[in-house]
PDB file of C-alpha atoms in Angstrom:
ATOM      1  CA  MET A   1     102.158 -50.573-151.949  1.00  0.00           C
ATOM      2  CA  PHE A   2      99.679 -53.303-152.759  1.00  0.00           C
ATOM      3  CA  GLN A   3      96.169 -52.810-154.076  1.00  0.00           C
ATOM      4  CA  ASN A   4      93.230 -53.713-151.869  1.00  0.00           C
ATOM      5  CA  MET A   5      90.362 -52.438-154.013  1.00  0.00           C
ATOM      6  CA  GLY A   6      88.506 -54.424-156.629  1.00  0.00           C
ATOM      7  CA  LEU A   7      87.119 -53.196-159.918  1.00  0.00           C
ATOM      8  CA  TYR A   8      83.561 -52.533-158.744  1.00  0.00           C
ATOM      9  CA  ASP A   9      84.773 -50.765-155.610  1.00  0.00           C
ATOM     10  CA  ARG A  10      86.930 -48.483-157.742  1.00  0.00           C
ATOM     11  CA  ILE A  11      84.113 -47.738-160.198  1.00  0.00           C
ATOM     12  CA  ILE A  12      81.687 -46.859-157.401  1.00  0.00           C
ATOM     13  CA  ARG A  13      84.262 -44.562-155.807  1.00  0.00           C
ATOM     14  CA  VAL A  14      84.893 -42.713-159.063  1.00  0.00           C
ATOM     15  CA  VAL A  15      81.170 -42.217-159.655  1.00  0.00           C
ATOM     16  CA  VAL A  16      80.563 -40.981-156.092  1.00  0.00           C
ATOM     17  CA  GLY A  17      83.628 -38.727-156.294  1.00  0.00           C
ATOM     18  CA  LEU A  18      82.420 -37.195-159.553  1.00  0.00           C
ATOM     19  CA  VAL A  19      78.929 -36.643-158.133  1.00  0.00           C
ATOM     20  CA  LEU A  20      80.350 -34.904-155.063  1.00  0.00           C
ATOM     21  CA  GLY A  21      82.606 -32.760-157.245  1.00  0.00           C
ATOM     22  CA  GLY A  22      79.649 -31.930-159.468  1.00  0.00           C
ATOM     23  CA  LEU A  23      77.598 -30.821-156.473  1.00  0.00           C
ATOM     24  CA  TYR A  24      80.400 -28.452-155.530  1.00  0.00           C
ATOM     25  CA  LEU A  25      80.973 -27.087-159.026  1.00  0.00           C
ATOM     26  CA  THR A  26      77.274 -26.491-159.746  1.00  0.00           C
ATOM     27  CA  GLY A  27      76.744 -24.711-156.433  1.00  0.00           C
ATOM     28  CA  VAL A  28      74.135 -27.128-155.110  1.00  0.00           C
ATOM     29  CA  VAL A  29      76.000 -27.209-151.795  1.00  0.00           C
ATOM     30  CA  GLU A  30      77.764 -24.200-150.326  1.00  0.00           C
ATOM     31  CA  GLY A  31      80.074 -23.183-147.540  1.00  0.00           C
ATOM     32  CA  THR A  32      81.980 -25.582-145.326  1.00  0.00           C
ATOM     33  CA  THR A  33      79.799 -28.506-146.344  1.00  0.00           C
ATOM     34  CA  ALA A  34      80.763 -27.953-149.975  1.00  0.00           C
ATOM     35  CA  LEU A  35      84.476 -27.967-149.185  1.00  0.00           C
ATOM     36  CA  VAL A  36      84.194 -31.109-147.059  1.00  0.00           C
ATOM     37  CA  LEU A  37      82.267 -32.907-149.815  1.00  0.00           C
ATOM     38  CA  LEU A  38      84.793 -31.750-152.415  1.00  0.00           C
ATOM     39  CA  ILE A  39      87.700 -33.094-150.356  1.00  0.00           C
ATOM     40  CA  ILE A  40      85.907 -36.408-149.792  1.00  0.00           C
ATOM     41  CA  GLY A  41      85.222 -36.650-153.516  1.00  0.00           C
ATOM     42  CA  LEU A  42      88.855 -35.972-154.384  1.00  0.00           C
ATOM     43  CA  VAL A  43      90.064 -38.559-151.878  1.00  0.00           C
ATOM     44  CA  MET A  44      87.674 -41.125-153.345  1.00  0.00           C
ATOM     45  CA  ILE A  45      88.929 -40.466-156.863  1.00  0.00           C
ATOM     46  CA  VAL A  46      92.602 -40.621-155.824  1.00  0.00           C
ATOM     47  CA  THR A  47      92.186 -43.853-153.836  1.00  0.00           C
ATOM     48  CA  SER A  48      90.348 -45.343-156.787  1.00  0.00           C
ATOM     49  CA  ALA A  49      93.098 -44.317-159.186  1.00  0.00           C
ATOM     50  CA  ILE A  50      95.819 -45.984-157.119  1.00  0.00           C
ATOM     51  CA  GLY A  51      93.625 -48.930-156.057  1.00  0.00           C
ATOM     52  CA  PHE A  52      94.552 -48.629-152.397  1.00  0.00           C
ATOM     53  CA  CYS A  53      92.381 -47.536-149.478  1.00  0.00           C
ATOM     54  CA  PRO A  54      94.234 -46.934-146.200  1.00  0.00           C
ATOM     55  CA  ALA A  55      90.967 -47.169-144.237  1.00  0.00           C
ATOM     56  CA  TYR A  56      90.764 -50.852-145.190  1.00  0.00           C
ATOM     57  CA  LEU A  57      94.107 -51.706-143.523  1.00  0.00           C
ATOM     58  CA  PRO A  58      93.102 -51.829-139.827  1.00  0.00           C
ATOM     59  CA  PHE A  59      90.172 -54.100-140.666  1.00  0.00           C
ATOM     60  CA  LYS A  60      92.164 -56.219-143.164  1.00  0.00           C
ATOM     61  CA  ILE A  61      89.497 -55.659-145.806  1.00  0.00           C
ATOM     62  CA  THR A  62      90.161 -56.286-149.457  1.00  0.00           C
ATOM     63  CA  THR A  63      87.674 -56.177-152.300  1.00  0.00           C
ATOM     64  CA  LYS A  64      90.212 -57.260-154.883  1.00  0.00           C
ATOM     65  CA  GLU A  65      89.691 -60.709-156.329  1.00  0.00           C
ATOM     66  CA  LYS A  66      92.506 -63.152-155.772  1.00  0.00           C
TER      67      LYS A  66
END
């Protein structure tokens, strides 16, 4: 699997993922919304860790420098 995410894209995803996880853990959001935001945050952190975003494939987007 190739990487299609650049450094800044990965950093932004980690920060957003941590913020969403923090909202869940501190109880700022509750219920179904909290679980959805937690899952989105986890997906953002995982995609950032591996450097690959499957949503970029159909649009042939890459933020990685050549």
